[in-house]
Structure formats: C-alpha cells, structure tokens
C-alpha cells in the first residue's frame, strides 16, 4: 500500500516508524515530516492544515490510505475531504473530532451521558464569566473553548488570576477565536493519567495507560506545555481502575458519540484525573497524544497498519493487538524558552550515540543546506526507551538524553518521578 501520514512531530515519527515495519506498507510518505522522519518516509512539503493540497496530492500520487495525526486538520475536516475524494483515511471526521475541538461540546456531551467530569459553566460574556469566578472562588480552572496547542488552560489559585485569564482569553483574544467562548470549571485534584484507545465507531480498545508531564519545569512547576515527557504504564492505574474507566468512561463515550450520529473512528484520547471520588475526564482529544504516542507505540508488538485499517473499517474485533510486557519512558528535549518564544536553527549533536541507547524521535527538527540536523520547533526531540521495569526505562532514556546537546537545550530531570 501507498500510505501518507499527515503531521510532522514526534508523534508522527513514532507512527511512521511503526508503519515502515509493516509488510503491507510499500511506500510511506509524510507531510510535512521533519529531519528524523526523512529517514523512514519520503517527506512531502505540504502543511498538515493544507486540506485541499493534501487531498489533491494524495489523489495525484495514488495514496491507498492517509493517516491524519494532528488535531487541526481533523477539526478542519481533512478525513471527510479525503473520503469524499475516494481515499480511505484514519482519524475521526470533523463531526466527531469536535470532541477535542470544542471543550464546550465535550462538556455538554459528558453531561448528557452522565460521564464523570468536573462541574462547569460556559460563557461568551466576559462580565458574566468574571462574576461567576467571583462567586465560585479559587482554585478554579479557566479554559478557552477551542484548540490552543494545549496551552489554553489556566489552573488559577486565586480569583484575580482566574479573572485575568478570562480577560486575556475573551477580551485580549490571546488564543484568537478559540477564546471567544470559555469554560470555567471546578478544580479537581489527583494524579493524571492518559489512556489512548483505538476506536472503530462501535468499539474502543484501550492501549496501555501513560502519564504525561505537562508543566515546563521540574516538580510540575511553570507553564503548561504540549508535554515534556511521559511514562507507561503509570503505577497508579491499577487493573481495577482500568475496568472502572472502561465501564464508566470509555464505553459510554464511544456509545454517546455513536448515538448522536458522530461515530468515532481513530484514536480517542482520554485525559483522566484519578480524584478521591473516582476517575473523571479532564479532556478528550481526537488523536494520539504527543509525547504519549512515542512511548505507547514503542510498546506495541503488532502491525500498526492492520490496527489503523480496522479502526477505519469498523473491524477492531478482528485484529490481534498485542503489547510488550515492558515499561517505557520518553524525555522531551525542548528549545530554551518553550512554551514561550524560542530560537531555531541550532545544530544538534550526539544523535548517533543516543540512538544506540534509545529511540530518538524527532519533533521539531529539520535538515539544513549541509544536511545537518538543526532545531526547528519548541519540542525538538523525544528520547524514548523501553525496558522490563519502569525504573530501568527511565534510566535508559536519561542516559540517552545525556548524549544529546544543542544550544539552550531544556529538559525536565524528573520524568517518571514527579508524581
Ligand atoms: P486540558 O488542556 O483540558 O487537558 O488541561 C491542561 C491541564 O490543566 C490538565 O492536564 C490538568 O493538569 C489541568 N486541568 C485541566 N482541567 C482541570 C481541572 N478541572 N482541575 C484541575 N486541573 C485541571
Ligand atoms: N500530550 C498531550 C496532548 O497531546 O494533548
């Protein structure tokens, strides 16, 4: 098969690496890809959000299957557009991807179907939002309704901080139109766990759980990022909890979407908080999480292509999905300054040595004119290791990360040890 993967981060590198191992995949392309993906797939210089460009390129180049990995093109209807052009694609259609694209939609869905989540109210009027924050008190959480690269959420410890966040989103348009509507919700407490699940419209098959580290600095301090590292499986997520989540959250969600005429095909991401009252949904995403994907797919022992096809075709019950009995850890190496402003174009050294110890997924890299790998994004690399125990996987990932350097490189030193 001729397969195109849409996206160009660590997640897409992990997906491409698994697909390249499939006997079914003869030709692999990635749009736009990056400096590391170029080693396993042919990179196509098209933006992930160029819906028309990707559809016509896929048609002209006779793609048999397109895997849409990032949130924006899913929300923009790339899967719908590909299907309309007769090209089978992996990922939810826009009417199901809305579960991530609109927090207000996902909160209302959970309310209608009694899926446990934080109490909330939605606002389009700033004064009403400010008054609500005043009556609720702190701590309280303020979220932009739309997509904001994982950064449109403020967990405020004071009323003033929450009101300031609402003003920045609704009045100053810090996240553009994503913040025209805000969701203000109860602050939950407890460890956070991510469960990615394959979904075929009717069924959900959870992958091993993982745990992202969203804050920029050690000790879970600093601003929220797209994720600075992850482990799998998190020790807090016991088999009993997994069973409870399946019954109270995963099955009800896939069922709810189906009943409402929005069957979900793709990867459904459950961001969970294990609160004293039980597991609750923090957020849904309509795709593989990143960096969680890097560590979870490293544990997959089956052909990813077969699974992705089954998600699209509604035949997940027919595929064998096996996982290594191991643990994994990914440590993100980021550009100094991320998630705020950062420089690009710095040469990266030590990739080869690191590659002997662990799998180094490229997130924000590109090749310069001389063919050298240079930094080109906020999250630059995801150094991913698997081992029989979590402690060994963490040690291996850090040993490999220690080989790599570039100017102003920033990493957390407590991935897997912060909770
Ligand atoms: P989200 O983009 O909705 O996943 O939010 C980003 C992060 O903010 C989450 O991973 C949590 O750490 C935190 N967060 C979001 N909602 C809540 C909540 N209701 N209570 C406590 N923390 C939250
Ligand atoms: N790592 C969190 C996300 O992909 O949304």
mmCIF file with all atom_site columns, N, CA, C and O and ligand atoms in Angstrom, residues 103 118 141 143 150 153 155 185-189 192 214-215 224 273 282-283, ligand 1:
data_model
loop_
_atom_site.group_PDB
_atom_site.id
_atom_site.type_symbol
_atom_site.label_atom_id
_atom_site.label_alt_id
_atom_site.label_comp_id
_atom_site.label_asym_id
_atom_site.label_entity_id
_atom_site.label_seq_id
_atom_site.pdbx_PDB_ins_code
_atom_site.Cartn_x
_atom_site.Cartn_y
_atom_site.Cartn_z
_atom_site.occupancy
_atom_site.B_iso_or_equiv
_atom_site.pdbx_formal_charge
_atom_site.auth_seq_id
_atom_site.auth_comp_id
_atom_site.auth_asym_id
_atom_site.auth_atom_id
_atom_site.pdbx_PDB_model_num
ATOM   1  N N   . UNK A 1 103 ? -14.315 22.427 23.711 1.00 0.00 ? 103 UNK A N   1
ATOM   2  C CA  . UNK A 1 103 ? -14.427 21.945 25.088 1.00 0.00 ? 103 UNK A CA  1
ATOM   3  C C   . UNK A 1 103 ? -15.872 22.045 25.553 1.00 0.00 ? 103 UNK A C   1
ATOM   4  O O   . UNK A 1 103 ? -16.340 21.210 26.327 1.00 0.00 ? 103 UNK A O   1
ATOM   5  N N   . UNK A 1 118 ? -15.435 17.295 35.733 1.00 0.00 ? 118 UNK A N   1
ATOM   6  C CA  . UNK A 1 118 ? -15.553 18.422 36.671 1.00 0.00 ? 118 UNK A CA  1
ATOM   7  C C   . UNK A 1 118 ? -16.821 19.233 36.370 1.00 0.00 ? 118 UNK A C   1
ATOM   8  O O   . UNK A 1 118 ? -17.194 19.399 35.213 1.00 0.00 ? 118 UNK A O   1
ATOM   9  N N   . UNK A 1 141 ? -10.615 26.665 37.371 1.00 0.00 ? 141 UNK A N   1
ATOM   10 C CA  . UNK A 1 141 ? -9.926  26.426 36.108 1.00 0.00 ? 141 UNK A CA  1
ATOM   11 C C   . UNK A 1 141 ? -10.639 27.171 34.976 1.00 0.00 ? 141 UNK A C   1
ATOM   12 O O   . UNK A 1 141 ? -11.861 27.091 34.852 1.00 0.00 ? 141 UNK A O   1
ATOM   13 N N   . UNK A 1 143 ? -10.767 27.749 30.813 1.00 0.00 ? 143 UNK A N   1
ATOM   14 C CA  . UNK A 1 143 ? -10.316 27.117 29.571 1.00 0.00 ? 143 UNK A CA  1
ATOM   15 C C   . UNK A 1 143 ? -10.895 27.820 28.350 1.00 0.00 ? 143 UNK A C   1
ATOM   16 O O   . UNK A 1 143 ? -12.097 28.070 28.291 1.00 0.00 ? 143 UNK A O   1
ATOM   17 N N   . UNK A 1 150 ? -2.758  23.011 23.504 1.00 0.00 ? 150 UNK A N   1
ATOM   18 C CA  . UNK A 1 150 ? -2.610  22.529 24.877 1.00 0.00 ? 150 UNK A CA  1
ATOM   19 C C   . UNK A 1 150 ? -2.292  23.638 25.871 1.00 0.00 ? 150 UNK A C   1
ATOM   20 O O   . UNK A 1 150 ? -1.963  23.372 27.015 1.00 0.00 ? 150 UNK A O   1
ATOM   21 N N   . UNK A 1 153 ? -5.398  26.608 28.882 1.00 0.00 ? 153 UNK A N   1
ATOM   22 C CA  . UNK A 1 153 ? -5.991  26.240 30.165 1.00 0.00 ? 153 UNK A CA  1
ATOM   23 C C   . UNK A 1 153 ? -5.208  26.908 31.292 1.00 0.00 ? 153 UNK A C   1
ATOM   24 O O   . UNK A 1 153 ? -3.985  26.825 31.333 1.00 0.00 ? 153 UNK A O   1
ATOM   25 N N   . UNK A 1 155 ? -5.033  26.937 35.395 1.00 0.00 ? 155 UNK A N   1
ATOM   26 C CA  . UNK A 1 155 ? -5.474  26.436 36.696 1.00 0.00 ? 155 UNK A CA  1
ATOM   27 C C   . UNK A 1 155 ? -5.098  27.536 37.687 1.00 0.00 ? 155 UNK A C   1
ATOM   28 O O   . UNK A 1 155 ? -3.929  27.702 38.035 1.00 0.00 ? 155 UNK A O   1
ATOM   29 N N   . UNK A 1 185 ? -14.364 25.786 35.143 1.00 0.00 ? 185 UNK A N   1
ATOM   30 C CA  . UNK A 1 185 ? -14.747 24.558 35.847 1.00 0.00 ? 185 UNK A CA  1
ATOM   31 C C   . UNK A 1 185 ? -14.074 24.371 37.184 1.00 0.00 ? 185 UNK A C   1
ATOM   32 O O   . UNK A 1 185 ? -13.044 24.976 37.492 1.00 0.00 ? 185 UNK A O   1
ATOM   33 N N   . UNK A 1 186 ? -14.686 23.515 37.937 1.00 0.00 ? 186 UNK A N   1
ATOM   34 C CA  . UNK A 1 186 ? -14.224 23.112 39.261 1.00 0.00 ? 186 UNK A CA  1
ATOM   35 C C   . UNK A 1 186 ? -12.795 22.574 39.146 1.00 0.00 ? 186 UNK A C   1
ATOM   36 O O   . UNK A 1 186 ? -12.464 21.883 38.190 1.00 0.00 ? 186 UNK A O   1
ATOM   37 N N   . UNK A 1 187 ? -11.967 22.868 40.124 1.00 0.00 ? 187 UNK A N   1
ATOM   38 C CA  . UNK A 1 187 ? -10.593 22.370 40.126 1.00 0.00 ? 187 UNK A CA  1
ATOM   39 C C   . UNK A 1 187 ? -10.584 20.993 40.782 1.00 0.00 ? 187 UNK A C   1
ATOM   40 O O   . UNK A 1 187 ? -10.969 20.856 41.938 1.00 0.00 ? 187 UNK A O   1
ATOM   41 N N   . UNK A 1 188 ? -10.158 19.999 40.029 1.00 0.00 ? 188 UNK A N   1
ATOM   42 C CA  . UNK A 1 188 ? -10.089 18.640 40.577 1.00 0.00 ? 188 UNK A CA  1
ATOM   43 C C   . UNK A 1 188 ? -8.678  18.381 41.087 1.00 0.00 ? 188 UNK A C   1
ATOM   44 O O   . UNK A 1 188 ? -7.732  19.069 40.705 1.00 0.00 ? 188 UNK A O   1
ATOM   45 N N   . UNK A 1 189 ? -8.541  17.371 41.925 1.00 0.00 ? 189 UNK A N   1
ATOM   46 C CA  . UNK A 1 189 ? -7.201  17.015 42.395 1.00 0.00 ? 189 UNK A CA  1
ATOM   47 C C   . UNK A 1 189 ? -6.984  15.516 42.213 1.00 0.00 ? 189 UNK A C   1
ATOM   48 O O   . UNK A 1 189 ? -7.937  14.742 42.211 1.00 0.00 ? 189 UNK A O   1
ATOM   49 N N   . UNK A 1 192 ? -2.860  12.465 37.265 1.00 0.00 ? 192 UNK A N   1
ATOM   50 C CA  . UNK A 1 192 ? -3.445  12.439 35.917 1.00 0.00 ? 192 UNK A CA  1
ATOM   51 C C   . UNK A 1 192 ? -2.883  11.274 35.127 1.00 0.00 ? 192 UNK A C   1
ATOM   52 O O   . UNK A 1 192 ? -1.702  10.954 35.223 1.00 0.00 ? 192 UNK A O   1
ATOM   53 N N   . UNK A 1 214 ? 2.954   17.758 31.883 1.00 0.00 ? 214 UNK A N   1
ATOM   54 C CA  . UNK A 1 214 ? 2.589   18.920 31.054 1.00 0.00 ? 214 UNK A CA  1
ATOM   55 C C   . UNK A 1 214 ? 3.314   20.198 31.425 1.00 0.00 ? 214 UNK A C   1
ATOM   56 O O   . UNK A 1 214 ? 3.488   21.074 30.589 1.00 0.00 ? 214 UNK A O   1
ATOM   57 N N   . UNK A 1 215 ? 3.719   20.312 32.699 1.00 0.00 ? 215 UNK A N   1
ATOM   58 C CA  . UNK A 1 215 ? 4.351   21.576 33.101 1.00 0.00 ? 215 UNK A CA  1
ATOM   59 C C   . UNK A 1 215 ? 5.785   21.633 32.579 1.00 0.00 ? 215 UNK A C   1
ATOM   60 O O   . UNK A 1 215 ? 6.455   20.625 32.455 1.00 0.00 ? 215 UNK A O   1
ATOM   61 N N   . UNK A 1 224 ? 1.979   25.383 31.383 1.00 0.00 ? 224 UNK A N   1
ATOM   62 C CA  . UNK A 1 224 ? 1.617   24.161 30.671 1.00 0.00 ? 224 UNK A CA  1
ATOM   63 C C   . UNK A 1 224 ? 2.254   24.143 29.294 1.00 0.00 ? 224 UNK A C   1
ATOM   64 O O   . UNK A 1 224 ? 2.373   25.175 28.640 1.00 0.00 ? 224 UNK A O   1
ATOM   65 N N   . UNK A 1 273 ? -8.380  12.283 35.448 1.00 0.00 ? 273 UNK A N   1
ATOM   66 C CA  . UNK A 1 273 ? -7.822  12.612 36.758 1.00 0.00 ? 273 UNK A CA  1
ATOM   67 C C   . UNK A 1 273 ? -8.381  11.601 37.745 1.00 0.00 ? 273 UNK A C   1
ATOM   68 O O   . UNK A 1 273 ? -9.592  11.363 37.776 1.00 0.00 ? 273 UNK A O   1
ATOM   69 N N   . UNK A 1 282 ? -10.690 14.849 32.334 1.00 0.00 ? 282 UNK A N   1
ATOM   70 C CA  . UNK A 1 282 ? -10.186 16.225 32.271 1.00 0.00 ? 282 UNK A CA  1
ATOM   71 C C   . UNK A 1 282 ? -10.400 16.758 30.866 1.00 0.00 ? 282 UNK A C   1
ATOM   72 O O   . UNK A 1 282 ? -10.842 17.875 30.661 1.00 0.00 ? 282 UNK A O   1
ATOM   73 N N   . UNK A 1 283 ? -10.061 15.936 29.887 1.00 0.00 ? 283 UNK A N   1
ATOM   74 C CA  . UNK A 1 283 ? -10.242 16.353 28.491 1.00 0.00 ? 283 UNK A CA  1
ATOM   75 C C   . UNK A 1 283 ? -10.257 15.136 27.596 1.00 0.00 ? 283 UNK A C   1
ATOM   76 O O   . UNK A 1 283 ? -9.740  14.075 27.935 1.00 0.00 ? 283 UNK A O   1
HETATM 77 P P1  . LIG B 2 .   ? -6.533  20.308 29.275 1.00 0.00 ? 1   LIG B P1  1
HETATM 78 O O1  . LIG B 2 .   ? -5.961  21.019 28.082 1.00 0.00 ? 1   LIG B O1  1
HETATM 79 O O2  . LIG B 2 .   ? -8.003  20.445 29.412 1.00 0.00 ? 1   LIG B O2  1
HETATM 80 O O3  . LIG B 2 .   ? -6.035  18.889 29.362 1.00 0.00 ? 1   LIG B O3  1
HETATM 81 O O4  . LIG B 2 .   ? -5.875  20.956 30.547 1.00 0.00 ? 1   LIG B O4  1
HETATM 82 C C1  . LIG B 2 .   ? -4.472  21.024 30.692 1.00 0.00 ? 1   LIG B C1  1
HETATM 83 C C2  . LIG B 2 .   ? -4.104  20.675 32.099 1.00 0.00 ? 1   LIG B C2  1
HETATM 84 O O5  . LIG B 2 .   ? -4.731  21.547 33.021 1.00 0.00 ? 1   LIG B O5  1
HETATM 85 C C3  . LIG B 2 .   ? -4.559  19.280 32.514 1.00 0.00 ? 1   LIG B C3  1
HETATM 86 O O6  . LIG B 2 .   ? -3.680  18.298 32.128 1.00 0.00 ? 1   LIG B O6  1
HETATM 87 C C4  . LIG B 2 .   ? -4.628  19.438 34.017 1.00 0.00 ? 1   LIG B C4  1
HETATM 88 O O7  . LIG B 2 .   ? -3.358  19.311 34.589 1.00 0.00 ? 1   LIG B O7  1
HETATM 89 C C5  . LIG B 2 .   ? -5.086  20.845 34.193 1.00 0.00 ? 1   LIG B C5  1
HETATM 90 N N1  . LIG B 2 .   ? -6.539  20.855 34.371 1.00 0.00 ? 1   LIG B N1  1
HETATM 91 C C6  . LIG B 2 .   ? -7.483  20.966 33.419 1.00 0.00 ? 1   LIG B C6  1
HETATM 92 N N2  . LIG B 2 .   ? -8.718  20.927 33.930 1.00 0.00 ? 1   LIG B N2  1
HETATM 93 C C7  . LIG B 2 .   ? -8.576  20.798 35.263 1.00 0.00 ? 1   LIG B C7  1
HETATM 94 C C8  . LIG B 2 .   ? -9.490  20.714 36.353 1.00 0.00 ? 1   LIG B C8  1
HETATM 95 N N3  . LIG B 2 .   ? -10.806 20.787 36.174 1.00 0.00 ? 1   LIG B N3  1
HETATM 96 N N4  . LIG B 2 .   ? -8.982  20.589 37.589 1.00 0.00 ? 1   LIG B N4  1
HETATM 97 C C9  . LIG B 2 .   ? -7.637  20.550 37.782 1.00 0.00 ? 1   LIG B C9  1
HETATM 98 N N5  . LIG B 2 .   ? -6.722  20.633 36.804 1.00 0.00 ? 1   LIG B N5  1
HETATM 99 C C10 . LIG B 2 .   ? -7.186  20.757 35.551 1.00 0.00 ? 1   LIG B C10 1
#
